[in-house]
Amino acid sequence: MTSPADLARPDLDAARTAYEQLKDLGMKLDLTRGKPSAQQLDLASELLTLPAGEYRAADGTDTRNYGGLQGLKELREIFAPFLQVPVEQLVAFGNGSLELMHDTLVHAMLSPLPGGERRWVDEERVVFLCPVPGYDRHFSVCERLGIEMVTVPMTDDGPDMEVVEQLVVSDPAIKGIWCVPKYSNPTGVVYSDEVVRRLATMPTAAGDFRIMWDNAYTVHHLTETEHEIADLLALATEAGNADRVFVFGSTSKITLAGAGVAFFGASQRNLEWWLALTAKRTIGPDKVNHLRHAEFLGSPDGVRAHMAKHREILAPKFAAVERILSEELSGIEGVSWTRPEGGYFVTLTVPPGIASATVALAKEAGVVLTPAGATHPYGRDPDDAVIRLAPSFPVLDEVEKATRGVATCVKLAIARQGA
Ligand code: PMP
C-alpha cells in the first residue's frame, strides 16, 4: 500500500513501464464526445414506428402539412416545466438546439434585438462572457460570427458573479453570456439560486444584453436527486429584465440525438422578434416529429420515467470513472476531478502544463480524448490543465479500460515534467 505522501509525484520508471504496457494492449477507444450510446438510443426505438397511423394534433392540426411555426402545443406542454418557460412562450423546433443558438445569434447580428439600438454587425465590438471550463461548440459559434470571447471563472455554484457583474455593468460591448445552468458541460456544476438571481437582476450596460441559457441537461440526472434550479425567466421578468433571457434545450439526449426536437423560450417580445425572423427561413418545423415525441413521452412524468432508464445505463459508467480515477490518481498533487450528479461529462484537472501532453500520450496509446484546450475559447486553456472525459458512448468495459489508460497517461506526463 502506498501512502499519500509517496504518491505526491509518480515514479518515472514505473509510469513508463505502465505506459508501455498500455500501448501493448493496442486499444482503440474514444472518450471524446458526449454522445448517447446505442443502448440509450434503443430506449427510444419505438419512435421509429410513431405516430401510429395518427397525423392529427390534439387541436386537429394536420401535422403533415406546412405551418405551425411555434411547434406542436402538446409537446411544448410536456417540456415547459423542465425548461421553466410558459407554454405560450416556448417554441418546439428542429432536431438540434445548437442550430437554434447559432441562428438566434445570426438574427441578432442582422436585426436589432428588443432593447437594442442597432444590429450587432453594426457594433464596433460584440463580446460574450464565457464561463470556463465550458462547451466548445458555444465558443465555435462565437468565433464563426466574430463575437469576441472573454472568460469568466466557474465556481462550484456557477460563474463567478463578482466578475460577471463588474464586467457587464462597465462595458456596453458585452452583449451576452453562455450558461449551461444544470449539470454544466463539462464541470457538472448546478447553478445556485443566488447565482441565478444575480444573473436575472444584475444591471448591464448593454440594453440588448442576453443570457444564452442552454439548459441541455435539465432532466439528465445521474442520481435519485433531481436537482432543481431557480427560474431565470421568471426572476428576470419580476426584475423588469424579461428580455435578457434566451432559453434553449432539446431531446437530443432524451430520445434520438440526430432526430429529436429542440426548444427555444423567451419573453413575449423576444418571441415575436424571433418568430418574425424565423418565418423568413422556414414555413414551419417537422410537426410529425413533434407528434411522435408527444405520443412517445406522453407527459412530464413520462419524461422522468424515460430518463430513469438512461440513468440505469449511464450511472455505472460514471461510477466506473470515479472509482478508477480514485484508485489511480488519489493523492497526486494538482490532480482532481468532478463527481457530477447529472449531465454527460467529468472534468479532470491536472497540474498546469500537463493536459496536452496527457491527451497526446493517450492518443498514442489508442485512447482518443477531447483535445486539451477545447473547454476554453479559441481552444486555449492558459493553464493547460483541463481534460474533459465523456464516458457515455463506449460500453462499460471500454469506459473502464479507457479511464485506466488516461490515468496511466496522467501519471507519465507528471513524472516526465518533474524529471
Ligand atoms: N448544449 C450543450 C451544453 C451540450 O453539451 C450539447 C451536446 N453536447 C448541446 C447543446 C447540443 O445540443 P443539440 O443536440 O440539441 O444541438
Tab-separated table of C-alpha atoms and ligand atoms in Angstrom:
chain	number	residue	atom	x	y	z
A	1	MET	CA	0.000	0.000	0.000
A	2	THR	CA	1.439	3.375	-0.965
A	3	SER	CA	0.923	6.270	1.378
A	4	PRO	CA	-0.444	9.561	0.027
A	5	ALA	CA	2.934	11.192	0.650
A	6	ASP	CA	4.619	8.676	-1.666
A	7	LEU	CA	2.004	9.388	-4.287
A	8	ALA	CA	2.675	13.106	-4.387
A	9	ARG	CA	4.654	12.573	-7.586
A	10	PRO	CA	4.521	9.377	-9.658
A	11	ASP	CA	7.760	7.473	-10.169
A	12	LEU	CA	9.063	7.947	-13.721
A	13	ASP	CA	10.251	4.375	-14.309
A	14	ALA	CA	7.023	2.855	-13.010
A	15	ALA	CA	4.971	5.304	-15.067
A	16	ARG	CA	6.970	4.481	-18.211
A	17	THR	CA	6.538	0.767	-17.718
A	18	ALA	CA	2.789	1.129	-17.139
A	19	TYR	CA	2.519	3.246	-20.263
A	20	GLU	CA	4.397	0.716	-22.411
A	21	GLN	CA	2.055	-1.993	-21.127
A	22	LEU	CA	-0.896	0.206	-22.002
A	23	LYS	CA	0.366	0.676	-25.549
A	24	ASP	CA	0.881	-3.060	-25.917
A	25	LEU	CA	-2.848	-3.572	-25.352
A	26	GLY	CA	-3.426	-1.952	-28.760
A	27	MET	CA	-6.647	-0.276	-27.586
A	28	LYS	CA	-8.873	1.787	-29.824
A	29	LEU	CA	-11.153	3.763	-27.536
A	30	ASP	CA	-12.891	7.096	-27.754
A	31	LEU	CA	-13.866	9.330	-24.832
A	32	THR	CA	-14.282	12.477	-26.892
A	33	ARG	CA	-17.881	13.467	-27.455
A	34	GLY	CA	-20.941	13.405	-25.249
A	35	LYS	CA	-22.956	11.108	-27.454
A	36	PRO	CA	-25.610	8.722	-26.170
A	37	SER	CA	-24.691	5.058	-26.627
A	38	ALA	CA	-26.580	2.734	-28.958
A	39	GLN	CA	-28.140	1.130	-25.856
A	40	GLN	CA	-29.574	4.526	-24.884
A	41	LEU	CA	-30.844	5.209	-28.384
A	42	ASP	CA	-32.564	1.814	-28.312
A	43	LEU	CA	-34.715	3.120	-25.439
A	44	ALA	CA	-36.464	5.333	-27.981
A	45	SER	CA	-36.701	2.878	-30.868
A	46	GLU	CA	-40.492	2.927	-30.618
A	47	LEU	CA	-40.280	6.435	-32.097
A	48	LEU	CA	-39.466	4.834	-35.424
A	49	THR	CA	-42.992	3.404	-35.559
A	50	LEU	CA	-44.806	6.581	-34.475
A	51	PRO	CA	-47.078	8.419	-34.966
A	52	ALA	CA	-49.141	5.259	-35.139
A	53	GLY	CA	-51.499	5.939	-38.005
A	54	GLU	CA	-52.473	9.274	-36.498
A	55	TYR	CA	-51.280	12.512	-38.014
A	56	ARG	CA	-53.613	14.988	-36.354
A	57	ALA	CA	-52.515	17.016	-33.355
A	58	ALA	CA	-54.800	17.489	-30.351
A	59	ASP	CA	-56.212	20.686	-31.875
A	60	GLY	CA	-56.913	18.931	-35.195
A	61	THR	CA	-53.823	20.273	-37.000
A	62	ASP	CA	-52.690	18.027	-39.836
A	63	THR	CA	-49.047	17.662	-38.810
A	64	ARG	CA	-48.079	16.545	-42.304
A	65	ASN	CA	-48.713	19.955	-43.745
A	66	TYR	CA	-46.885	23.287	-43.688
A	67	GLY	CA	-47.234	25.818	-40.903
A	68	GLY	CA	-47.338	25.903	-37.120
A	69	LEU	CA	-44.105	27.850	-36.722
A	70	GLN	CA	-44.160	27.649	-32.923
A	71	GLY	CA	-44.374	23.856	-32.925
A	72	LEU	CA	-46.926	21.440	-31.533
A	73	LYS	CA	-48.550	22.603	-28.327
A	74	GLU	CA	-48.857	19.164	-26.732
A	75	LEU	CA	-45.094	18.708	-26.953
A	76	ARG	CA	-44.404	22.215	-25.642
A	77	GLU	CA	-46.678	21.409	-22.697
A	78	ILE	CA	-44.555	18.402	-21.793
A	79	PHE	CA	-41.293	20.374	-21.823
A	80	ALA	CA	-42.429	23.748	-20.465
A	81	PRO	CA	-41.969	22.725	-16.790
A	82	PHE	CA	-38.476	21.312	-17.378
A	83	LEU	CA	-37.318	24.367	-19.306
A	84	GLN	CA	-39.107	26.778	-16.953
A	85	VAL	CA	-40.794	28.647	-19.791
A	86	PRO	CA	-44.579	29.213	-20.038
A	87	VAL	CA	-46.068	27.080	-22.843
A	88	GLU	CA	-47.141	30.176	-24.809
A	89	GLN	CA	-43.557	31.451	-24.760
A	90	LEU	CA	-41.935	28.186	-25.780
A	91	VAL	CA	-41.132	27.109	-29.342
A	92	ALA	CA	-40.606	23.473	-30.391
A	93	PHE	CA	-38.494	23.381	-33.496
A	94	GLY	CA	-35.968	21.263	-35.396
A	95	ASN	CA	-33.737	18.490	-34.172
A	96	GLY	CA	-30.924	20.446	-32.521
A	97	SER	CA	-30.605	23.279	-30.023
A	98	LEU	CA	-27.181	24.208	-31.361
A	99	GLU	CA	-28.751	25.410	-34.601
A	100	LEU	CA	-31.252	27.449	-32.580
A	101	MET	CA	-28.435	29.099	-30.647
A	102	HIS	CA	-26.478	29.707	-33.831
A	103	ASP	CA	-29.449	31.095	-35.743
A	104	THR	CA	-30.623	33.249	-32.845
A	105	LEU	CA	-27.237	34.934	-32.719
A	106	VAL	CA	-27.225	35.304	-36.506
A	107	HIS	CA	-30.626	37.032	-36.175
A	108	ALA	CA	-29.143	39.348	-33.534
A	109	MET	CA	-26.297	40.113	-35.915
A	110	LEU	CA	-28.690	41.061	-38.689
A	111	SER	CA	-31.724	42.589	-36.894
A	112	PRO	CA	-31.788	44.755	-33.762
A	113	LEU	CA	-32.942	42.886	-30.677
A	114	PRO	CA	-35.729	44.210	-28.462
A	115	GLY	CA	-33.943	46.704	-26.219
A	116	GLY	CA	-31.097	47.204	-28.707
A	117	GLU	CA	-30.294	50.260	-30.780
A	118	ARG	CA	-28.680	48.599	-33.754
A	119	ARG	CA	-27.811	45.289	-35.364
A	120	TRP	CA	-24.804	43.620	-33.808
A	121	VAL	CA	-22.943	43.699	-37.150
A	122	ASP	CA	-23.082	47.478	-36.871
A	123	GLU	CA	-21.462	47.469	-33.434
A	124	GLU	CA	-17.747	48.076	-33.224
A	125	ARG	CA	-17.313	45.075	-30.933
A	126	VAL	CA	-19.636	42.365	-29.722
A	127	VAL	CA	-18.363	40.487	-26.683
A	128	PHE	CA	-19.706	37.388	-24.920
A	129	LEU	CA	-18.710	36.195	-21.472
A	130	CYS	CA	-17.715	32.549	-21.421
A	131	PRO	CA	-17.561	30.771	-18.078
A	132	VAL	CA	-14.653	28.303	-18.252
A	133	PRO	CA	-14.335	25.410	-18.487
A	134	GLY	CA	-17.241	25.490	-20.939
A	135	TYR	CA	-18.750	23.922	-24.065
A	136	ASP	CA	-16.585	24.122	-27.181
A	137	ARG	CA	-19.490	24.439	-29.624
A	138	HIS	CA	-20.678	27.626	-27.908
A	139	PHE	CA	-17.238	29.035	-28.500
A	140	SER	CA	-17.245	27.923	-32.155
A	141	VAL	CA	-20.495	29.809	-32.779
A	142	CYS	CA	-18.906	32.980	-31.377
A	143	GLU	CA	-15.749	32.502	-33.423
A	144	ARG	CA	-17.778	31.947	-36.570
A	145	LEU	CA	-19.737	35.173	-36.026
A	146	GLY	CA	-16.810	37.306	-34.940
A	147	ILE	CA	-18.081	37.607	-31.377
A	148	GLU	CA	-15.160	38.238	-29.033
A	149	MET	CA	-14.970	35.958	-26.040
A	150	VAL	CA	-13.939	36.932	-22.532
A	151	THR	CA	-13.526	34.166	-19.980
A	152	VAL	CA	-15.050	34.133	-16.516
A	153	PRO	CA	-14.044	31.557	-13.913
A	154	MET	CA	-16.553	28.885	-12.898
A	155	THR	CA	-17.111	28.246	-9.216
A	156	ASP	CA	-18.958	25.305	-7.653
A	157	ASP	CA	-22.134	27.449	-7.826
A	158	GLY	CA	-21.889	28.719	-11.408
A	159	PRO	CA	-19.952	31.602	-12.955
A	160	ASP	CA	-18.072	33.891	-10.584
A	161	MET	CA	-20.756	36.554	-10.253
A	162	GLU	CA	-18.427	39.197	-8.801
A	163	VAL	CA	-16.533	39.117	-12.093
A	164	VAL	CA	-19.664	38.887	-14.268
A	165	GLU	CA	-21.441	41.792	-12.553
A	166	GLN	CA	-18.408	44.015	-12.716
A	167	LEU	CA	-17.850	43.340	-16.432
A	168	VAL	CA	-21.435	43.628	-17.691
A	169	VAL	CA	-22.103	46.895	-15.930
A	170	SER	CA	-18.990	48.596	-17.229
A	171	ASP	CA	-18.839	47.630	-20.912
A	172	PRO	CA	-21.763	48.075	-23.343
A	173	ALA	CA	-19.939	45.886	-25.890
A	174	ILE	CA	-20.670	42.891	-23.660
A	175	LYS	CA	-23.848	41.567	-25.211
A	176	GLY	CA	-24.190	38.152	-23.692
A	177	ILE	CA	-23.082	35.243	-21.569
A	178	TRP	CA	-23.171	31.492	-22.189
A	179	CYS	CA	-24.665	29.430	-19.385
A	180	VAL	CA	-25.297	25.699	-19.004
A	181	PRO	CA	-27.092	26.043	-15.690
A	182	LYS	CA	-27.666	22.426	-14.744
A	183	TYR	CA	-25.015	19.691	-14.839
A	184	SER	CA	-22.851	22.079	-16.805
A	185	ASN	CA	-20.713	20.909	-19.693
A	186	PRO	CA	-18.052	19.917	-18.693
A	187	THR	CA	-17.941	20.517	-14.919
A	188	GLY	CA	-21.341	19.151	-13.872
A	189	VAL	CA	-21.920	22.323	-11.835
A	190	VAL	CA	-25.525	23.151	-10.900
A	191	TYR	CA	-26.068	26.908	-10.646
A	192	SER	CA	-27.110	28.034	-7.158
A	193	ASP	CA	-30.317	30.025	-6.656
A	194	GLU	CA	-28.197	33.010	-5.705
A	195	VAL	CA	-26.230	32.917	-8.974
A	196	VAL	CA	-29.459	32.640	-10.990
A	197	ARG	CA	-30.974	35.535	-9.067
A	198	ARG	CA	-27.931	37.709	-9.651
A	199	LEU	CA	-27.933	36.902	-13.380
A	200	ALA	CA	-31.609	37.852	-13.541
A	201	THR	CA	-31.266	41.129	-11.690
A	202	MET	CA	-27.756	42.484	-12.387
A	203	PRO	CA	-27.538	45.851	-14.125
A	204	THR	CA	-25.994	45.663	-17.614
A	205	ALA	CA	-24.538	48.468	-19.705
A	206	ALA	CA	-25.952	46.961	-22.926
A	207	GLY	CA	-29.697	47.348	-23.383
A	208	ASP	CA	-29.705	44.257	-25.583
A	209	PHE	CA	-27.731	42.001	-23.259
A	210	ARG	CA	-28.744	38.309	-23.499
A	211	ILE	CA	-28.214	35.246	-21.325
A	212	MET	CA	-27.867	32.159	-23.514
A	213	TRP	CA	-29.471	29.732	-21.037
A	214	ASP	CA	-28.553	26.386	-22.542
A	215	ASN	CA	-30.476	24.002	-20.308
A	216	ALA	CA	-29.303	20.973	-22.278
A	217	TYR	CA	-29.216	18.651	-19.247
A	218	THR	CA	-32.332	19.698	-17.373
A	219	VAL	CA	-33.665	16.140	-16.858
A	220	HIS	CA	-30.387	14.261	-17.156
A	221	HIS	CA	-29.879	13.153	-13.565
A	222	LEU	CA	-27.264	10.577	-12.581
A	223	THR	CA	-28.580	10.110	-9.042
A	224	GLU	CA	-32.016	9.928	-7.491
A	225	THR	CA	-31.773	13.602	-6.617
A	226	GLU	CA	-33.455	15.574	-9.354
A	227	HIS	CA	-31.650	18.872	-8.913
A	228	GLU	CA	-33.808	21.920	-9.487
A	229	ILE	CA	-32.527	25.354	-10.404
A	230	ALA	CA	-34.137	28.744	-9.867
A	231	ASP	CA	-36.409	30.006	-12.653
A	232	LEU	CA	-34.286	32.535	-14.541
A	233	LEU	CA	-37.009	33.766	-16.875
A	234	ALA	CA	-39.469	34.322	-14.017
A	235	LEU	CA	-36.870	36.101	-11.862
A	236	ALA	CA	-35.739	38.294	-14.759
A	237	THR	CA	-39.345	39.130	-15.614
A	238	GLU	CA	-40.036	40.068	-11.995
A	239	ALA	CA	-36.989	42.351	-12.041
A	240	GLY	CA	-38.088	44.056	-15.270
A	241	ASN	CA	-35.445	42.209	-17.314
A	242	ALA	CA	-37.669	39.688	-19.115
A	243	ASP	CA	-35.962	40.284	-22.460
A	244	ARG	CA	-32.496	39.314	-21.327
A	245	VAL	CA	-33.238	35.578	-21.282
A	246	PHE	CA	-32.995	33.136	-24.185
A	247	VAL	CA	-33.708	29.563	-23.099
A	248	PHE	CA	-32.596	26.534	-25.108
A	249	GLY	CA	-32.992	22.795	-24.710
A	250	SER	CA	-33.562	19.620	-26.669
A	251	THR	CA	-34.423	15.947	-26.543
A	252	SER	CA	-31.098	15.017	-28.164
A	253	LYS	CA	-30.080	13.058	-25.066
A	254	ILE	CA	-33.600	12.028	-24.176
A	255	THR	CA	-34.801	10.381	-27.385
A	256	LEU	CA	-32.656	10.366	-30.537
A	257	ALA	CA	-29.623	12.643	-30.759
A	258	GLY	CA	-29.944	13.017	-34.509
A	259	ALA	CA	-33.721	13.069	-34.730
A	260	GLY	CA	-35.017	14.757	-31.593
A	261	VAL	CA	-36.741	18.080	-31.005
A	262	ALA	CA	-35.135	21.335	-29.844
A	263	PHE	CA	-36.772	24.176	-27.914
A	264	PHE	CA	-36.412	27.943	-27.663
A	265	GLY	CA	-38.095	30.025	-24.969
A	266	ALA	CA	-38.135	33.736	-24.209
A	267	SER	CA	-40.246	36.768	-23.291
A	268	GLN	CA	-43.257	37.589	-25.463
A	269	ARG	CA	-41.366	40.457	-27.081
A	270	ASN	CA	-38.339	38.317	-27.862
A	271	LEU	CA	-40.589	35.570	-29.119
A	272	GLU	CA	-42.315	37.875	-31.603
A	273	TRP	CA	-38.920	39.118	-32.791
A	274	TRP	CA	-37.674	35.551	-33.176
A	275	LEU	CA	-40.756	34.142	-34.896
A	276	ALA	CA	-40.922	37.010	-37.372
A	277	LEU	CA	-37.324	36.423	-38.425
A	278	THR	CA	-37.639	32.663	-38.420
A	279	ALA	CA	-40.704	32.908	-40.668
A	280	LYS	CA	-38.309	34.118	-43.370
A	281	ARG	CA	-36.281	30.960	-43.015
A	282	THR	CA	-38.934	28.237	-42.896
A	283	ILE	CA	-42.665	27.720	-43.268
A	284	GLY	CA	-42.654	25.520	-40.200
A	285	PRO	CA	-40.859	22.755	-38.306
A	286	ASP	CA	-41.266	18.979	-38.531
A	287	LYS	CA	-44.548	18.619	-36.663
A	288	VAL	CA	-44.803	14.902	-37.408
A	289	ASN	CA	-41.680	14.503	-35.284
A	290	HIS	CA	-43.269	16.691	-32.602
A	291	LEU	CA	-46.375	14.491	-32.591
A	292	ARG	CA	-44.298	11.325	-32.444
A	293	HIS	CA	-42.401	12.724	-29.453
A	294	ALA	CA	-45.587	13.816	-27.696
A	295	GLU	CA	-47.062	10.327	-28.165
A	296	PHE	CA	-43.898	8.576	-27.056
A	297	LEU	CA	-43.175	10.667	-23.935
A	298	GLY	CA	-46.786	11.430	-23.048
A	299	SER	CA	-46.287	13.773	-20.104
A	300	PRO	CA	-43.619	15.279	-17.831
A	301	ASP	CA	-43.812	12.078	-15.771
A	302	GLY	CA	-43.257	10.112	-18.953
A	303	VAL	CA	-40.044	12.074	-19.488
A	304	ARG	CA	-38.950	11.377	-15.898
A	305	ALA	CA	-39.606	7.661	-16.278
A	306	HIS	CA	-37.707	7.589	-19.553
A	307	MET	CA	-34.747	9.433	-18.047
A	308	ALA	CA	-34.593	6.898	-15.219
A	309	LYS	CA	-33.822	4.277	-17.884
A	310	HIS	CA	-30.985	6.424	-19.218
A	311	ARG	CA	-29.680	6.776	-15.681
A	312	GLU	CA	-29.529	2.991	-15.269
A	313	ILE	CA	-27.225	2.830	-18.272
A	314	LEU	CA	-25.159	5.947	-17.562
A	315	ALA	CA	-24.685	5.886	-13.788
A	316	PRO	CA	-22.473	2.736	-13.779
A	317	LYS	CA	-20.204	4.344	-16.382
A	318	PHE	CA	-19.745	7.491	-14.304
A	319	ALA	CA	-19.255	5.354	-11.193
A	320	ALA	CA	-16.513	3.439	-13.010
A	321	VAL	CA	-14.726	6.676	-13.935
A	322	GLU	CA	-14.920	7.854	-10.331
A	323	ARG	CA	-13.711	4.526	-8.928
A	324	ILE	CA	-10.776	4.183	-11.313
A	325	LEU	CA	-9.625	7.788	-11.022
A	326	SER	CA	-9.768	7.413	-7.218
A	327	GLU	CA	-7.769	4.194	-7.328
A	328	GLU	CA	-5.177	5.561	-9.712
A	329	LEU	CA	-4.851	9.268	-9.027
A	330	SER	CA	-5.895	9.981	-5.422
A	331	GLY	CA	-3.317	11.965	-3.541
A	332	ILE	CA	-1.332	13.118	-6.568
A	333	GLU	CA	-0.645	16.789	-6.160
A	334	GLY	CA	-2.579	19.034	-8.510
A	335	VAL	CA	-4.897	16.292	-9.794
A	336	SER	CA	-8.637	16.464	-9.159
A	337	TRP	CA	-11.832	15.568	-10.954
A	338	THR	CA	-15.523	16.310	-10.754
A	339	ARG	CA	-18.217	13.956	-9.447
A	340	PRO	CA	-21.215	15.110	-11.485
A	341	GLU	CA	-24.731	14.249	-10.386
A	342	GLY	CA	-26.050	14.640	-13.902
A	343	GLY	CA	-25.122	15.509	-17.456
A	344	TYR	CA	-22.569	13.863	-19.670
A	345	PHE	CA	-19.080	14.843	-18.553
A	346	VAL	CA	-16.335	14.561	-15.984
A	347	THR	CA	-13.706	17.296	-15.812
A	348	LEU	CA	-10.249	16.046	-14.947
A	349	THR	CA	-7.879	18.757	-13.758
A	350	VAL	CA	-4.164	18.029	-13.923
A	351	PRO	CA	-1.161	20.133	-12.864
A	352	PRO	CA	-0.558	23.152	-15.142
A	353	GLY	CA	1.198	22.339	-18.400
A	354	ILE	CA	0.216	18.658	-18.377
A	355	ALA	CA	-3.146	18.422	-20.168
A	356	SER	CA	-1.944	18.460	-23.797
A	357	ALA	CA	0.861	16.017	-23.031
A	358	THR	CA	-1.658	13.676	-21.386
A	359	VAL	CA	-4.012	13.853	-24.357
A	360	ALA	CA	-1.115	13.217	-26.767
A	361	LEU	CA	0.104	10.217	-24.753
A	362	ALA	CA	-3.423	8.821	-24.639
A	363	LYS	CA	-3.765	9.178	-28.384
A	364	GLU	CA	-0.530	7.291	-28.956
A	365	ALA	CA	-1.894	4.530	-26.736
A	366	GLY	CA	-5.181	4.382	-28.653
A	367	VAL	CA	-7.417	6.386	-26.305
A	368	VAL	CA	-8.846	9.437	-28.048
A	369	LEU	CA	-9.731	12.341	-25.732
A	370	THR	CA	-11.290	15.746	-26.425
A	371	PRO	CA	-8.349	17.986	-27.424
A	372	ALA	CA	-6.832	19.815	-24.474
A	373	GLY	CA	-7.965	23.438	-24.612
A	374	ALA	CA	-11.369	22.626	-26.125
A	375	THR	CA	-13.026	23.692	-22.877
A	376	HIS	CA	-11.787	27.259	-23.409
A	377	PRO	CA	-12.460	29.923	-26.054
A	378	TYR	CA	-10.162	29.779	-29.082
A	379	GLY	CA	-9.040	26.319	-27.883
A	380	ARG	CA	-6.631	27.935	-25.434
A	381	ASP	CA	-6.562	26.789	-21.834
A	382	PRO	CA	-3.947	29.178	-20.402
A	383	ASP	CA	-3.041	26.663	-17.692
A	384	ASP	CA	-3.143	23.630	-20.000
A	385	ALA	CA	-4.739	21.815	-17.083
A	386	VAL	CA	-8.286	20.765	-18.072
A	387	ILE	CA	-9.261	17.463	-19.698
A	388	ARG	CA	-12.889	16.639	-20.494
A	389	LEU	CA	-13.911	12.998	-20.187
A	390	ALA	CA	-17.107	11.822	-21.875
A	391	PRO	CA	-17.974	8.297	-20.720
A	392	SER	CA	-21.476	7.973	-22.218
A	393	PHE	CA	-20.770	6.411	-25.600
A	394	PRO	CA	-18.425	3.434	-25.060
A	395	VAL	CA	-19.681	0.264	-23.341
A	396	LEU	CA	-18.845	-0.085	-19.625
A	397	ASP	CA	-15.833	-2.335	-20.111
A	398	GLU	CA	-14.330	0.158	-22.557
A	399	VAL	CA	-15.018	3.083	-20.226
A	400	GLU	CA	-13.081	1.227	-17.525
A	401	LYS	CA	-10.144	0.457	-19.795
A	402	ALA	CA	-10.041	3.949	-21.247
A	403	THR	CA	-10.177	5.622	-17.824
A	404	ARG	CA	-7.365	3.449	-16.514
A	405	GLY	CA	-5.439	4.322	-19.651
A	406	VAL	CA	-5.992	8.044	-19.099
A	407	ALA	CA	-4.770	7.725	-15.512
A	408	THR	CA	-1.616	5.981	-16.729
A	409	CYS	CA	-1.008	8.854	-19.161
A	410	VAL	CA	-1.582	11.497	-16.471
A	411	LYS	CA	0.988	9.801	-14.258
A	412	LEU	CA	3.576	9.572	-17.014
A	413	ALA	CA	3.038	13.185	-18.080
A	414	ILE	CA	3.517	14.361	-14.491
A	415	ALA	CA	6.522	12.139	-13.869
A	416	ARG	CA	8.146	13.371	-17.070
A	417	GLN	CA	7.549	17.001	-16.191
A	418	GLY	CA	9.223	16.506	-12.847
A	419	ALA	CA	12.157	14.522	-14.256
B	1	PMP	N1	-25.583	22.304	-25.328
B	1	PMP	C1	-24.759	21.583	-24.552
B	1	PMP	C2	-24.305	22.140	-23.258
B	1	PMP	C3	-24.331	20.327	-24.973
B	1	PMP	O1	-23.491	19.622	-24.206
B	1	PMP	C4	-24.779	19.823	-26.218
B	1	PMP	C5	-24.365	18.477	-26.732
B	1	PMP	N2	-23.129	18.044	-26.386
B	1	PMP	C6	-25.617	20.620	-26.981
B	1	PMP	C7	-26.009	21.846	-26.510
B	1	PMP	C8	-26.101	20.182	-28.331
B	1	PMP	O2	-27.426	20.001	-28.277
B	1	PMP	P1	-28.314	19.655	-29.552
B	1	PMP	O3	-28.091	18.217	-29.831
B	1	PMP	O4	-29.683	19.954	-29.083
B	1	PMP	O5	-27.876	20.543	-30.664
